[in-house]
Structures are given as C-alpha cells and as structure tokens.
Tab-separated table of C-alpha atoms in Angstrom:
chain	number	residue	atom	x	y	z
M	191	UNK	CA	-35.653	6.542	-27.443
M	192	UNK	CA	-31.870	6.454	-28.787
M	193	UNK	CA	-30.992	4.499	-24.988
M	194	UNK	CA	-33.880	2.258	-26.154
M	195	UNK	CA	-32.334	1.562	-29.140
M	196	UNK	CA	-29.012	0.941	-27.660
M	197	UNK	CA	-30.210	-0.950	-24.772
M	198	UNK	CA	-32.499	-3.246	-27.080
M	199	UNK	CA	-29.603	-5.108	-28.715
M	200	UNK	CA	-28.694	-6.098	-25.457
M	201	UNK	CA	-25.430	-5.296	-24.673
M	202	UNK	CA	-23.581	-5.710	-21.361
M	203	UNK	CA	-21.226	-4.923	-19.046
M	204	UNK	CA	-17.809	-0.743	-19.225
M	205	UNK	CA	1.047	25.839	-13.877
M	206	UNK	CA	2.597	21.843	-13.996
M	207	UNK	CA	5.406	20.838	-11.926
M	208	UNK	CA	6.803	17.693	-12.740
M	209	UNK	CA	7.126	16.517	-16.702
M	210	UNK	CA	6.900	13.494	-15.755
M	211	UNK	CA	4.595	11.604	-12.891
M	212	UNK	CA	6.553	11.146	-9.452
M	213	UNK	CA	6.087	7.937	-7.199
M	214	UNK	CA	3.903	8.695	-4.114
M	215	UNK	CA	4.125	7.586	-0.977
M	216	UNK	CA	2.008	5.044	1.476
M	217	UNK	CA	3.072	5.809	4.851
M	218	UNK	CA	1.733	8.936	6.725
M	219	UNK	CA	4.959	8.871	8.766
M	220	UNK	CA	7.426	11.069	7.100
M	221	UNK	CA	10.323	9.200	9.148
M	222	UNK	CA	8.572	5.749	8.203
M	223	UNK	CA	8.124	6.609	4.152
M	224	UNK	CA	8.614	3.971	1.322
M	225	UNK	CA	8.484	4.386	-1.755
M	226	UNK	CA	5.448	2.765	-4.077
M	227	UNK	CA	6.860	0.021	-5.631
M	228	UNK	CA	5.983	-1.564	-9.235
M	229	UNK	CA	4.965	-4.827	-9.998
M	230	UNK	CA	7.278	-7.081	-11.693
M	231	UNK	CA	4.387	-8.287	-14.137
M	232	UNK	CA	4.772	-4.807	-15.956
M	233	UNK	CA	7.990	-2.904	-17.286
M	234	UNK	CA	6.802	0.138	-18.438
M	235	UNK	CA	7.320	1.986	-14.992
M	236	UNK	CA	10.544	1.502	-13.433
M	237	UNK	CA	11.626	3.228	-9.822
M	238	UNK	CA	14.946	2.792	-10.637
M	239	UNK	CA	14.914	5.186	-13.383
M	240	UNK	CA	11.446	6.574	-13.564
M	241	UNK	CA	12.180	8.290	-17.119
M	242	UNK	CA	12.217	5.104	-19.011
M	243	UNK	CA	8.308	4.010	-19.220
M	244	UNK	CA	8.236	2.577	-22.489
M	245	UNK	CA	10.207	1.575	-26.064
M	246	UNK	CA	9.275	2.447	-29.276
M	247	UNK	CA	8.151	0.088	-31.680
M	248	UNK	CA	9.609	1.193	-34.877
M	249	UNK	CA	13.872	-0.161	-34.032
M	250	UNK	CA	12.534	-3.323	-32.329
M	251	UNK	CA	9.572	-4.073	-34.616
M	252	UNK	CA	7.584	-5.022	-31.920
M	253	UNK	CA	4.305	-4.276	-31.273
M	254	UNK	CA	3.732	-4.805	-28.012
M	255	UNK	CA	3.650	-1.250	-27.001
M	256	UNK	CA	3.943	-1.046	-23.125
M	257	UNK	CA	0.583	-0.171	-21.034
M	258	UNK	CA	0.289	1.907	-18.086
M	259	UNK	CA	-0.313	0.054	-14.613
M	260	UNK	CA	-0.993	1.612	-11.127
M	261	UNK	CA	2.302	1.919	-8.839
M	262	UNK	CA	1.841	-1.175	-6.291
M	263	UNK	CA	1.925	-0.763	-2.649
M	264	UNK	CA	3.841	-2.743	-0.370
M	265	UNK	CA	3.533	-6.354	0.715
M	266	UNK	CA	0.375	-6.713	3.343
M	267	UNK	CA	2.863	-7.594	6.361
M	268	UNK	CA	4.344	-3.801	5.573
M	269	UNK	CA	1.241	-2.433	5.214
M	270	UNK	CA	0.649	-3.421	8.521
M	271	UNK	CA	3.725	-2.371	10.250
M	272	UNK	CA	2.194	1.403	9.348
M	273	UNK	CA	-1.307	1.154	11.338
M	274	UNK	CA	-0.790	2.032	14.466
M	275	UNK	CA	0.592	5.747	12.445
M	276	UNK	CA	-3.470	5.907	11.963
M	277	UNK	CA	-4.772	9.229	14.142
M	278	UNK	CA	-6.982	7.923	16.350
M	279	UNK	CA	-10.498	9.886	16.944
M	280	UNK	CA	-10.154	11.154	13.180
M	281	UNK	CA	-12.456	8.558	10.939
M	282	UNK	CA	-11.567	5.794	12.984
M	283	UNK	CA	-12.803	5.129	16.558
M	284	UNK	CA	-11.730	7.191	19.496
M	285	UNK	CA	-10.416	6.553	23.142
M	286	UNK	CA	-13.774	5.872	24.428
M	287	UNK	CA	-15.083	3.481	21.932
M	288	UNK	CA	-17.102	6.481	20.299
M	289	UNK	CA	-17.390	6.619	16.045
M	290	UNK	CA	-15.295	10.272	15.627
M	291	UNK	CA	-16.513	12.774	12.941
M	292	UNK	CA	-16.060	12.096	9.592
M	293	UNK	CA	-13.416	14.276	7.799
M	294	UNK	CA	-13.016	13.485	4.312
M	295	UNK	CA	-9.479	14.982	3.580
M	296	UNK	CA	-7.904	12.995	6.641
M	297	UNK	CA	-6.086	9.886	6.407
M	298	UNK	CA	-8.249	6.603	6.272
M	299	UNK	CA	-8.173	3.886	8.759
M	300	UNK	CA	-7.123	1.497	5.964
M	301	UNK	CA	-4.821	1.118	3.393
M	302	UNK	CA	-4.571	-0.233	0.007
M	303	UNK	CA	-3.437	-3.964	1.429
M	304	UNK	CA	-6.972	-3.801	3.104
M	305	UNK	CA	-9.004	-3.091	-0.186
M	306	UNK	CA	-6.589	-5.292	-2.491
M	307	UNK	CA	-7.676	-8.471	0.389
M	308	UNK	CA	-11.436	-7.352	0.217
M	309	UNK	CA	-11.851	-7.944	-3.453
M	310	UNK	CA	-11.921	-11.736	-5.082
M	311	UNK	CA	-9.646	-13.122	-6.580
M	312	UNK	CA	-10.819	-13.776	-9.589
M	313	UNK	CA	-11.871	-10.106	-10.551
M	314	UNK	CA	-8.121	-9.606	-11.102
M	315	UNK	CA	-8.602	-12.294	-14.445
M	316	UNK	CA	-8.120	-10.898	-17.719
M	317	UNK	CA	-10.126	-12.403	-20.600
M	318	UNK	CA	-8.747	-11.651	-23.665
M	319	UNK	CA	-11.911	-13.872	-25.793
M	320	UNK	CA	-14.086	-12.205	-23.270
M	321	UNK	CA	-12.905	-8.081	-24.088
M	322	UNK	CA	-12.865	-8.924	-27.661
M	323	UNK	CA	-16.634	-9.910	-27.086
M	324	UNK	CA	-17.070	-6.719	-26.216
M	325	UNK	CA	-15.093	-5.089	-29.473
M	326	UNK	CA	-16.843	-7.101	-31.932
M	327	UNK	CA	-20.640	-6.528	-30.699
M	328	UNK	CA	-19.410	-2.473	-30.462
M	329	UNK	CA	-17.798	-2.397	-33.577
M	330	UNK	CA	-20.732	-4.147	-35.253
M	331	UNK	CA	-23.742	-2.445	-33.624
M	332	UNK	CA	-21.597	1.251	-34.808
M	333	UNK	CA	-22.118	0.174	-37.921
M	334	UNK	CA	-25.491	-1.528	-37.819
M	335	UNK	CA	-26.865	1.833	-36.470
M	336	UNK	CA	-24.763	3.631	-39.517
M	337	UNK	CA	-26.306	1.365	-41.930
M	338	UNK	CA	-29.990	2.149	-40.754
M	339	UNK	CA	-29.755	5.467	-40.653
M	340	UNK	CA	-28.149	5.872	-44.595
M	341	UNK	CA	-31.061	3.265	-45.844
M	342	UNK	CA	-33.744	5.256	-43.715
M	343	UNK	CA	-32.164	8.702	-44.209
M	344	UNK	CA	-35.208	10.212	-42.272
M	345	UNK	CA	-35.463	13.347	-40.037
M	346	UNK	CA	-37.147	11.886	-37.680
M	347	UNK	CA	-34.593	9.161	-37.306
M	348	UNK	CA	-30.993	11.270	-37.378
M	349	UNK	CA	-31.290	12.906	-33.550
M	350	UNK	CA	-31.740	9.042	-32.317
M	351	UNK	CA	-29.121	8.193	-34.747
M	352	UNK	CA	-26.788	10.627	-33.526
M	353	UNK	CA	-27.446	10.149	-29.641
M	354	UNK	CA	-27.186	6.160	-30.293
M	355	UNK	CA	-24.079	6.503	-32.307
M	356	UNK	CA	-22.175	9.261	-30.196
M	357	UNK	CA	-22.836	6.685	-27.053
M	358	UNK	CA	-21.587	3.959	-29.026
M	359	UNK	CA	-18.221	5.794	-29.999
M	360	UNK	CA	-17.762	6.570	-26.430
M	361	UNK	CA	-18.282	2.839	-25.791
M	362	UNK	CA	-15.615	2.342	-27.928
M	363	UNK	CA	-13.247	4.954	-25.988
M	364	UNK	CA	-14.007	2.911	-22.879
M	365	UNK	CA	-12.470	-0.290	-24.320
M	366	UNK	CA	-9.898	1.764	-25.719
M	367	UNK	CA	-8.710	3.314	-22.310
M	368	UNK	CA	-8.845	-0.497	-20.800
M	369	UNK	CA	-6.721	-1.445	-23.707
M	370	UNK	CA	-4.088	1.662	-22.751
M	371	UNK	CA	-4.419	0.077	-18.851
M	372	UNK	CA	-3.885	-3.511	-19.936
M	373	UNK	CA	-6.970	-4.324	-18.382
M	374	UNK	CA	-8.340	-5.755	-21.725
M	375	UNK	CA	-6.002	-8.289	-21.745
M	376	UNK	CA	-2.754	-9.899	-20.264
M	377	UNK	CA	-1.065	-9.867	-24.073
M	378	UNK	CA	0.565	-6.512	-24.533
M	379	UNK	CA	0.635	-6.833	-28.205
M	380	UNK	CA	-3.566	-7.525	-28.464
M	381	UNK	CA	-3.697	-4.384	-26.242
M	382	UNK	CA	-1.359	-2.280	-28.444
M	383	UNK	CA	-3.195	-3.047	-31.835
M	384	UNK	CA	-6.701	-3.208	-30.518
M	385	UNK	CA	-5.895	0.360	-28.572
M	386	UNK	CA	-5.061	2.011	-32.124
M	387	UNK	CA	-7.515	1.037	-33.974
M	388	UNK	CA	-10.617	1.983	-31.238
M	389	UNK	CA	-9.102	5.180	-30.133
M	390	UNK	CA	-8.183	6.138	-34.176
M	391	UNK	CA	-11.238	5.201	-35.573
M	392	UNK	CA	-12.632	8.440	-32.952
M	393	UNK	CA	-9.808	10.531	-33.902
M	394	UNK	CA	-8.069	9.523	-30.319
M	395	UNK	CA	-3.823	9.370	-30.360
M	396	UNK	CA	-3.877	6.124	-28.694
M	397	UNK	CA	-0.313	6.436	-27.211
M	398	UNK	CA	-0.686	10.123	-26.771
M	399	UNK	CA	-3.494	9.814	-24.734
M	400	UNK	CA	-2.032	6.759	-22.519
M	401	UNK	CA	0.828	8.355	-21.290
M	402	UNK	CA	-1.107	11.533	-20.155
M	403	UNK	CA	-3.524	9.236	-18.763
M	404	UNK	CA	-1.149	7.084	-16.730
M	405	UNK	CA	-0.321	10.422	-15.737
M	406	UNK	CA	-3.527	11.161	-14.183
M	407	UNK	CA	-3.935	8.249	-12.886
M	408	UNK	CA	-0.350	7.924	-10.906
M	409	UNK	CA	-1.236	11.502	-9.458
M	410	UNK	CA	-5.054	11.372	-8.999
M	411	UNK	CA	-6.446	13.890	-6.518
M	412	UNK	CA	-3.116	15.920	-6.727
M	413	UNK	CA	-3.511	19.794	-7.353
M	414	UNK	CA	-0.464	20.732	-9.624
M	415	UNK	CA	0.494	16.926	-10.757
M	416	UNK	CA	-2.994	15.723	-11.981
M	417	UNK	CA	-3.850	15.496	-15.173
M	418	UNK	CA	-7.194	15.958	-16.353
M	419	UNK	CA	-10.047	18.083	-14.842
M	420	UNK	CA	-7.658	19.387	-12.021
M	421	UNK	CA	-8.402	22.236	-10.325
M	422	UNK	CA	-7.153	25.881	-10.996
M	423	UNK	CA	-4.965	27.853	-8.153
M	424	UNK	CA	-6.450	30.828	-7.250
M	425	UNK	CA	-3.839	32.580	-8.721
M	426	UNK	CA	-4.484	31.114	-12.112
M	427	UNK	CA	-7.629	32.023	-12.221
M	428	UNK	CA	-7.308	35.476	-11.235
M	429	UNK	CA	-4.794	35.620	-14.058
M	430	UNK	CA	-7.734	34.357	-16.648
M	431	UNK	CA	-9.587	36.573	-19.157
M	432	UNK	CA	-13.419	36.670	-18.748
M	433	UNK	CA	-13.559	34.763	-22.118
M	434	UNK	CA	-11.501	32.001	-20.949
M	435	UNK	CA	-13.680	31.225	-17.426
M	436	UNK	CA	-16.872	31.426	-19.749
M	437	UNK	CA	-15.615	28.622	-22.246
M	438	UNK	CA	-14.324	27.023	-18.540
M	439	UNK	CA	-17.177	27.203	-16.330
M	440	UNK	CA	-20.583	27.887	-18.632
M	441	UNK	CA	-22.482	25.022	-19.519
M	442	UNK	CA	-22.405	23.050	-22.023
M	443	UNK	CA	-19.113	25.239	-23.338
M	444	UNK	CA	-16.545	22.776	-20.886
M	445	UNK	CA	-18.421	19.603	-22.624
M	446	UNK	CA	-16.775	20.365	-25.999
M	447	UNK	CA	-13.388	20.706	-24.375
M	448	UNK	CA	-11.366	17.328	-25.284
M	449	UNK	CA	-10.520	17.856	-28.812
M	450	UNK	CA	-8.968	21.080	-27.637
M	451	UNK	CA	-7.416	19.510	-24.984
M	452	UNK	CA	-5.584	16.698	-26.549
M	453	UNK	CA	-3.999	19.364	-28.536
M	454	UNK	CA	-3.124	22.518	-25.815
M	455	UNK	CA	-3.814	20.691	-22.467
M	456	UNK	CA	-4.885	22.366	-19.752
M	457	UNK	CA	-5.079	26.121	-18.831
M	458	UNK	CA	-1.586	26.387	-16.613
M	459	UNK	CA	0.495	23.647	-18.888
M	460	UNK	CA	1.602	23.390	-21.938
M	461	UNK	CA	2.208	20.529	-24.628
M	462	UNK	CA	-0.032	18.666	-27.397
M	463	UNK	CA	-0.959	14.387	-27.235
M	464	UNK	CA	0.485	14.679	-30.806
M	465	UNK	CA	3.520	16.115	-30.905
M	466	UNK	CA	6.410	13.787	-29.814
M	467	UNK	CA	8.602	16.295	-28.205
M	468	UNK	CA	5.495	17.570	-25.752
M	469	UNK	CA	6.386	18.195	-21.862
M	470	UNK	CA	3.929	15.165	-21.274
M	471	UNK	CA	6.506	12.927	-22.753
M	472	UNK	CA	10.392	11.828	-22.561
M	473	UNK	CA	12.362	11.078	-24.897
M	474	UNK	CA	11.877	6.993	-24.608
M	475	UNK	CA	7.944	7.582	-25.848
M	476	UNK	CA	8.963	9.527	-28.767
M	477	UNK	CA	7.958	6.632	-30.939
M	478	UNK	CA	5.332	5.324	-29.660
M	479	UNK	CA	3.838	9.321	-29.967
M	480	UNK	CA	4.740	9.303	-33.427
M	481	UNK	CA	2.593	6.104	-34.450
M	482	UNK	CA	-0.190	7.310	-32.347
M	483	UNK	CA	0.229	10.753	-34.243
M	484	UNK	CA	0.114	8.917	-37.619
M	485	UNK	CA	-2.791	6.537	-36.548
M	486	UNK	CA	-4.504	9.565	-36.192
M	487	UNK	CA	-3.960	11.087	-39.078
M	488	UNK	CA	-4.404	8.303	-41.388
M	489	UNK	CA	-8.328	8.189	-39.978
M	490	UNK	CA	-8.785	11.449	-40.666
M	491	UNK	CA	-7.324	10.783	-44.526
M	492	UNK	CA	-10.175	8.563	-44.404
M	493	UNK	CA	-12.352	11.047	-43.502
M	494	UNK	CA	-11.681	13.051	-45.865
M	495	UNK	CA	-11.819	10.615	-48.614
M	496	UNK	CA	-15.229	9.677	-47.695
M	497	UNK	CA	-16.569	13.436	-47.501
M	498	UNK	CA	-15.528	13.910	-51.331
M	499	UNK	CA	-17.237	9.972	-51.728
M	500	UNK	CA	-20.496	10.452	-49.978
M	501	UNK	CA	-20.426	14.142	-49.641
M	502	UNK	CA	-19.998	16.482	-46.454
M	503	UNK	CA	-23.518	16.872	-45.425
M	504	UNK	CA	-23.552	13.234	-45.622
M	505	UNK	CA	-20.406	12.351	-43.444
M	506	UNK	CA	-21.274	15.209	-40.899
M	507	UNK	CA	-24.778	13.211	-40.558
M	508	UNK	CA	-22.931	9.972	-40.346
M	509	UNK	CA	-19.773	10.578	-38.287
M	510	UNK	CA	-19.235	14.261	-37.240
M	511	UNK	CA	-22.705	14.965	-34.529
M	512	UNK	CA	-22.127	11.622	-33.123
M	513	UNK	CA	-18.639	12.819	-33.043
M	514	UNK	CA	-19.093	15.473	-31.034
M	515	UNK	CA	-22.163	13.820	-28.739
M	516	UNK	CA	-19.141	11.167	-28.286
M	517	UNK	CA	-17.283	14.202	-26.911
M	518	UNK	CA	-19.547	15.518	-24.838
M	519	UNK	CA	-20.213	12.209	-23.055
M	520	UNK	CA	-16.170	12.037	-22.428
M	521	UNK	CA	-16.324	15.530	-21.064
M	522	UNK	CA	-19.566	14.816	-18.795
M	523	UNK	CA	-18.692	11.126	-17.424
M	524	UNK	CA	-14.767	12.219	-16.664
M	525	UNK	CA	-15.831	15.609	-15.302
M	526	UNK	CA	-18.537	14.263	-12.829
M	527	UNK	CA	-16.063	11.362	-11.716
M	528	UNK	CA	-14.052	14.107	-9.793
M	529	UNK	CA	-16.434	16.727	-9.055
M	530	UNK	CA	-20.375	17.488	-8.331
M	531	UNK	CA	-20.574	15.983	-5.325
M	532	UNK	CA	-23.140	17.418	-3.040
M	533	UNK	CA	-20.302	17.915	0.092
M	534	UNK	CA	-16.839	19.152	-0.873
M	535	UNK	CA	-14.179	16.765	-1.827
M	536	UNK	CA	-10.307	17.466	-0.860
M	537	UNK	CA	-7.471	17.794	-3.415
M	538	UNK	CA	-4.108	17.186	-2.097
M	539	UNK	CA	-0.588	18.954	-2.045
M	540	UNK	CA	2.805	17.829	-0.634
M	541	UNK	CA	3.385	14.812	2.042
M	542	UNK	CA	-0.637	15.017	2.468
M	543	UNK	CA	-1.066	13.687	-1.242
M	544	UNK	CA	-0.797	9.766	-1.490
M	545	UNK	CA	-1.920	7.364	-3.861
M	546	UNK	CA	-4.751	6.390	-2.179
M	547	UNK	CA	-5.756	9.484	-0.318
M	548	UNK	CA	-5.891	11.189	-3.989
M	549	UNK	CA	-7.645	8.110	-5.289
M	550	UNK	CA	-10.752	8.246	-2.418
M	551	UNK	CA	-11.355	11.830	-3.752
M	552	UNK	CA	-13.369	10.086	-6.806
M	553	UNK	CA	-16.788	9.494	-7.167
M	554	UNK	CA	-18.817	6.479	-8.742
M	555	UNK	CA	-22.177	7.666	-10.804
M	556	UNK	CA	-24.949	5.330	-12.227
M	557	UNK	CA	-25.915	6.044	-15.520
M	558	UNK	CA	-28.911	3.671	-15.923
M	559	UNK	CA	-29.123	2.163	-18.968
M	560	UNK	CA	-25.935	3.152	-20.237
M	561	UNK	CA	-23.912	1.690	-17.850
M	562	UNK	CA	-23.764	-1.227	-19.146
M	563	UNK	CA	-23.432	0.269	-22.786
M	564	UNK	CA	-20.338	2.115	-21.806
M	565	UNK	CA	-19.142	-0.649	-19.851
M	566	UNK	CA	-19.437	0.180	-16.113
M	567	UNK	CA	-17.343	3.640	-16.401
M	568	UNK	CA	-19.429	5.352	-13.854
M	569	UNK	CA	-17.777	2.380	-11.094
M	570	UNK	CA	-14.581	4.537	-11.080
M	571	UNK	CA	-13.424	4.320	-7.398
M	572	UNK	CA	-12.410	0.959	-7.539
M	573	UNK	CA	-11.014	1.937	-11.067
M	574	UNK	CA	-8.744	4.542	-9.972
M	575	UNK	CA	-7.136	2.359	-7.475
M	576	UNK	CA	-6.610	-0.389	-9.268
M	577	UNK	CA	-6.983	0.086	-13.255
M	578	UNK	CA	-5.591	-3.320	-13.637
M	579	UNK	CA	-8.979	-4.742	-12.911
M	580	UNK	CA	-11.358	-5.784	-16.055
M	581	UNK	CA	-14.453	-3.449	-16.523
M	582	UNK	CA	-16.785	-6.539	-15.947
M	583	UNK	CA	-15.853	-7.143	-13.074
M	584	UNK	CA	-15.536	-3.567	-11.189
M	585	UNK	CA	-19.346	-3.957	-10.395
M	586	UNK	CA	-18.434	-7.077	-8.302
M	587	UNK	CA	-15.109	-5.722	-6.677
M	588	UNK	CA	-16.584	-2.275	-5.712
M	589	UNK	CA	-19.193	-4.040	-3.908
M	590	UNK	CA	-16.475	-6.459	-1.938
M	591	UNK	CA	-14.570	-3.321	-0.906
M	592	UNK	CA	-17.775	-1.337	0.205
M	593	UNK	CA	-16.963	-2.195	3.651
M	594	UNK	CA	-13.185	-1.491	3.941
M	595	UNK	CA	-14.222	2.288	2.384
M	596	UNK	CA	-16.789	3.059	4.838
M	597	UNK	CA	-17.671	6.780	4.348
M	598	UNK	CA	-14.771	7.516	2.179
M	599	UNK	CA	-17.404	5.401	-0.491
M	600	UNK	CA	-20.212	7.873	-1.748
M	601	UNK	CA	-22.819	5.767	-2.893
M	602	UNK	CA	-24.093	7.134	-5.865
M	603	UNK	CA	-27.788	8.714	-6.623
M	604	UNK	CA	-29.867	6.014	-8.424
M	605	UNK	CA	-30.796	6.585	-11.940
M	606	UNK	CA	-33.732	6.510	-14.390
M	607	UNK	CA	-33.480	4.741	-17.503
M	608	UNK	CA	-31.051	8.232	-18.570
M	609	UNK	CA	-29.349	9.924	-16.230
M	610	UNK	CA	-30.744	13.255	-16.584
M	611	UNK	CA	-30.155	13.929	-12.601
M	612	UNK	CA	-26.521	14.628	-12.846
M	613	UNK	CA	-27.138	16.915	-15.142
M	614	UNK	CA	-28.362	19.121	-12.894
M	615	UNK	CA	-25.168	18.133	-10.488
M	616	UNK	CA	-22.552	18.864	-13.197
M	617	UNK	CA	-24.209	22.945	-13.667
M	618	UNK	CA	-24.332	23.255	-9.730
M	619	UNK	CA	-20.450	22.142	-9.941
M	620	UNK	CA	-19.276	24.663	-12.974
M	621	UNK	CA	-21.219	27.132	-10.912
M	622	UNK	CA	-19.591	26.691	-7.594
M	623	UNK	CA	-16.264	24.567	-8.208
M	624	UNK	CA	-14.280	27.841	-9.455
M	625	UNK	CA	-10.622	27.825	-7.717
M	626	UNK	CA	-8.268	26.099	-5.281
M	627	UNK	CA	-6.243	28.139	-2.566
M	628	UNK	CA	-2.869	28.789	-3.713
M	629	UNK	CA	-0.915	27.288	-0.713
M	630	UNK	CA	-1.997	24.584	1.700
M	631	UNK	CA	-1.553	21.077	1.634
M	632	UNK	CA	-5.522	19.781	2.190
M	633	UNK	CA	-7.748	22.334	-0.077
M	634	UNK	CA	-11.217	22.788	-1.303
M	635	UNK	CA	-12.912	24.341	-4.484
M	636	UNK	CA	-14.003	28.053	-4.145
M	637	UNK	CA	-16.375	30.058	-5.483
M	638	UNK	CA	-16.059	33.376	-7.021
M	639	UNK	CA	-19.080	35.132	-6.365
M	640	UNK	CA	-18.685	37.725	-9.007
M	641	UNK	CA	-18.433	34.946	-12.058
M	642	UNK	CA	-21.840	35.072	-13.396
C-alpha cells in the first residue's frame, strides 16, 4: 500500500591498510603494469601526489567542493596492446574453439576500453535541469506525504506513512550520493550545495561520507582496502565477542548499522565521517569535513527545535521511524549489491585486485516499483565502474554493455511490485557469508558452522 502510494504520484527514474585509497592497476602482466590514470575533467584525484584530493572551502570561499570520480583507464589503443596477456581456456575460448568453464574470480576477456565503447554516447550527458527535476518532485512529495499524515493523524495511516516516507528519504540519499559523484551535474558548485542540503536534511555528513565513499568505490571488491560491507579475515572474526557477530550477522540487527557506522566505521578500522582528523581523511579535506560536520549538526538543531515545537511523540511520528526505515533501506540495498548471490562471488588481494576485476564482483537487483522511486540504485554494476554516468541513464548503458560482460553480468531475479524475494537472499547471506581466509590473493566467504 505505502509503494502504491509512492508509485501513484508517478515518479521516475535512481584491520585497514592504507589511509588513503591507492591507484590500481589494469594490466594482468606484472612486467607490463600502468598505472590508472585520472581524467583531466576532474582535479580532485591527482597521481602525482595522491594525498591532495580536494581544498577546503572556507580560505578560498568557494563552494565548489571537489567530487569523487572513478580512476580512468588507459587510452583504447593501450588497452589493446594488453589482450593477448588474456589466459586463454579460462572464460574466454580455448585452443580448440571450445567455450572454457566459467570461473568468476579469473581475469575477464575484456577490459574497461571494451565496456566504455559498448555504452552510447550520450549516457555520459549530465543534465543539470534534468537532476534538479528529480530534487524538486522528491523534496516536494517528502513533504506532501508529511503534510497528509499531520492533517489525517490516523493509526491506520502512520505505518504507510512511515514506509512511504523512509523510501522517500532514501530517494533523497540516492541523489545525494550522485551529487558526491558529480553525476548530478557537470557544475561542481550545484553538486556541492545540492549534496549538503539532501544528505543533511537525513542527518548524512555530506563530505564525510564522499570521501569514504570514493574510497569504496576506488577499491571495490578489495578485502582490506574496501570500504563498506567488506568482508572480515578470519582472524578478525575469531577475535570477535559473541555479542558483536550477533549485532553483525542476525537479521534485521546489521540493517540498523549506518548511523553507527558513520561514526566508528567498520569492525577492524577505526575513525568517525565527522571528525576532521579521522584516518579516512588527510589533512587537505579537513575543511571540507568540518562543514559537512556542521551541516549536520545544524539539522539536528532543527530537530530539536521542532521536538520542543510540535512535541517528541509528534516528531518521532513525523521524522524519526521513517528515519530509521530510511536506514534500513541503505543497509539492505548496499548490503545486497555485494553479497547474496546464489554462487559465491570473489574478493580480491594483492596484484589479483584491479579496478575492474573488484568492480565485476557486484551485483544488480530489481526492486520493482521502487526502482524507479530510488532512482535505478539496484543497476549498480555499471555504477561501480563508471559512477560518472547519470542514474537515468544506467538502465540504458547496462543493457549496451550486457554483451561485453557475458557471465561476469548476473542478471538479476525479477521482482513483484515489492521486492520481498531478496529478503529471503539477504538472511541466507548473514547466515552463510561469515569470514574471508586470512591469506590468499582470490578468496571466498566462509561459514562458521557453530554461529547460530
């Protein structure tokens, strides 16, 4: 009923090792290595000295806060120099013509110059009128749905209230995060401002949050240097009380996790999104953390404001369960884009990590009606590669590069109108997807059998 409600107004398509995120490598060849380079377009990420990823805004008075990009690969003619490195029989074709078995933590037959050719042109466009399209019917239909639910103030109304509104916050997140990969718009400055204000209003440090996402995304797939929803060593988790694998690996416990996360990260690192001098940040994004820090905690001033104004029970009705549904969706749609997959998926160590190997490891879910609410999320594959790319049109690219991915492209179970199906695959995950070997390069989850 609270989908229907939604989907009525008709909306449419959205222990660590390194402090700071290390440049990966696109060869196979150790000998024949390059380094990723960076586009030119961008400035935030700079091979030359990767400490220095962004400025602060308070000295320069400038706004434009920089935005995370994806490292680029080399041109298509170098790309090509490294095919014949391919291992033939392994995902490819072998000697006699024959399709080999399909290994998903070998190399693919194809590189990023393949994918990048597949998809058209014009789903690399950025429309800024277009994304703020997007903000305005969001920002309006949160509080349309608000404003119903005071005038009605009705029993029977508040759970679709709060399931409606909780989706529609994470909606907002979603334009947020495009805002933090300049994929909402070519105008750094329209990306800055709109950023803070979506990500604040949910009691998100905009800034905070990019960085360690940029993180993740430069080190996707990567056991130690990945950011979010890694996996644990084995060691790790034989280190972990029986308290701290329930609130891990129990369902729904891990759902509630982000607030807790944003301010103690995840169990083997340490730091907080809010506090400038945190491991996840240098020195250069000290600002930038700092007006992220004091975005958020001038929204929750206004929080506060309005529960002495309208009264706790009041605001907790209003904001705080959709709140926390809004959490739980994070949890469930970022958690299932990396695991739950009915065959095991690799994670990567040492010279067998690269960008793109780490990147095939995710996974693209339908959602039914709520894809297009939260803006095409669940197509994450093509996402991961290439954040750059608007959320309307990673439908439309995903489908172009379908044939370059071959099998390394899991075509996601079809949904109902809700996608009640992966709820089922995100328990048989927390039940199963315990642990990582210690040592190896190419590993898989484990399960402990005696973690009931």
């Amino acid at each position: 009923m609270a989908s229907f409600v939604i989907s009525e107004c008709g909306l449419k398509p959205l222990p660590q090792i390194y402090a700071r995120p290390r440049a990966g490598f696109v060869s196979r060849n150790p000998s024949k290595s390059r380094f990723l380079h960076v586009s030119k377009n961008f400035s935030d990420l700079k091979v030359t000295n990767p400490l220095k990823f962004s400025t602060g805004i308070f000295g320069e008075k400038n706004w434009g806060l920089k935005v995370s990009v994806p490292l680029r690969v080399a041109t298509v003619e170098e790309e090509d120099e490294g095919r014949d490195e391919t291992i033939m029989g392994v995902n490819g074709i072998g000697k006699q013509g024959e399709e080999s078995e399909f290994n998903p933590g070998a190399p693919p037959p194809f590189n990023l110059a393949d994918i990048r050719a597949a998809i058209p042109k014009h789903c690399w466009v950025k429309n800024s009128w277009r994304s703020m399209s997007y903000v305005v019917r969001d920002v309006a239909l949160v509080f349309g749905l608000a404003a119903a639910a005071a005038y009605l103030n009705n029993w029977l109304v508040w759970p679709l209230y709060w399931f409606a509104q909780g989706t529609m916050f994470w909606a907002l997140f979603v334009l947020g995060h495009d805002c933090g990969h300049g994929s909402f718009s070519n105008n750094p400055k329209l990306n800055s401002v709109v950023g803070h204000i979506l990500h604040s209003s949910i009691l998100v440090p905009y800034n905070g949050w990019r960085i360690s996402h940029r993180t993740h995304h430069q080190n996707h797939g990567h056991v130690e240097n990945d950011e979010s929803w890694h996996p644990i060593s084995e060691k790790i988790y034989r280190d972990m009380d029986n308290g701290t694998k329930t609130l891990r690996f129990t369902f729904p416990l891990p759902m509630f996790a982000y607030p807790f996360y944003l301010w103690l990260r995840s169990p083997g690192k340490e730091g907080s999104h809010f506090h400038p001098n945190s491991d996840l940040f240098v020195p250069s994004e000290r600002k930038d953390v700092i007006t992220s820090t004091l975005c958020w905690t001038a929204m929750a001033a206004i929080l506060v404001g309005l529960g002495f104004t309208m009264g706790p029970i009041q605001l907790l009705k209003l904001y705080g369960v959709p709140y926390w549904l809004f959490v739980m969706w994070l949890d469930f749609v970022t958690y299932l884009h990396h695991h739950g997959h009915e065959d095991k998926l690799p994670w990567y160590r040492g010279k067998e990590w690269s960008y793109l190997r780490g990147g095939l490891t995710t996974l693209d879910r339908d959602y039914g009606w709520i894809n297009n609410i939260h803006h095409d999320i669940g197509t994450h594959v093509i996402h991961h590669l290439f954040p750059q790319i608007p959320h309307y049109h990673l439908v439309e690219a995903t489908e172009a590069a379908k044939p370059v991915f071959g099998k390394y492209y899991r075509e996601p179970k079809k949904s109902g109108p809700l996608p009640f199906h992966l709820i089922g695959d995100l328990i048989r995950s927390l039940k199963t997807d315990h642990y990582v070997s210690t040592t190896g390069d190419v590993v898989y989850y484990q399960t402990d059998p005696e973690f009931k």
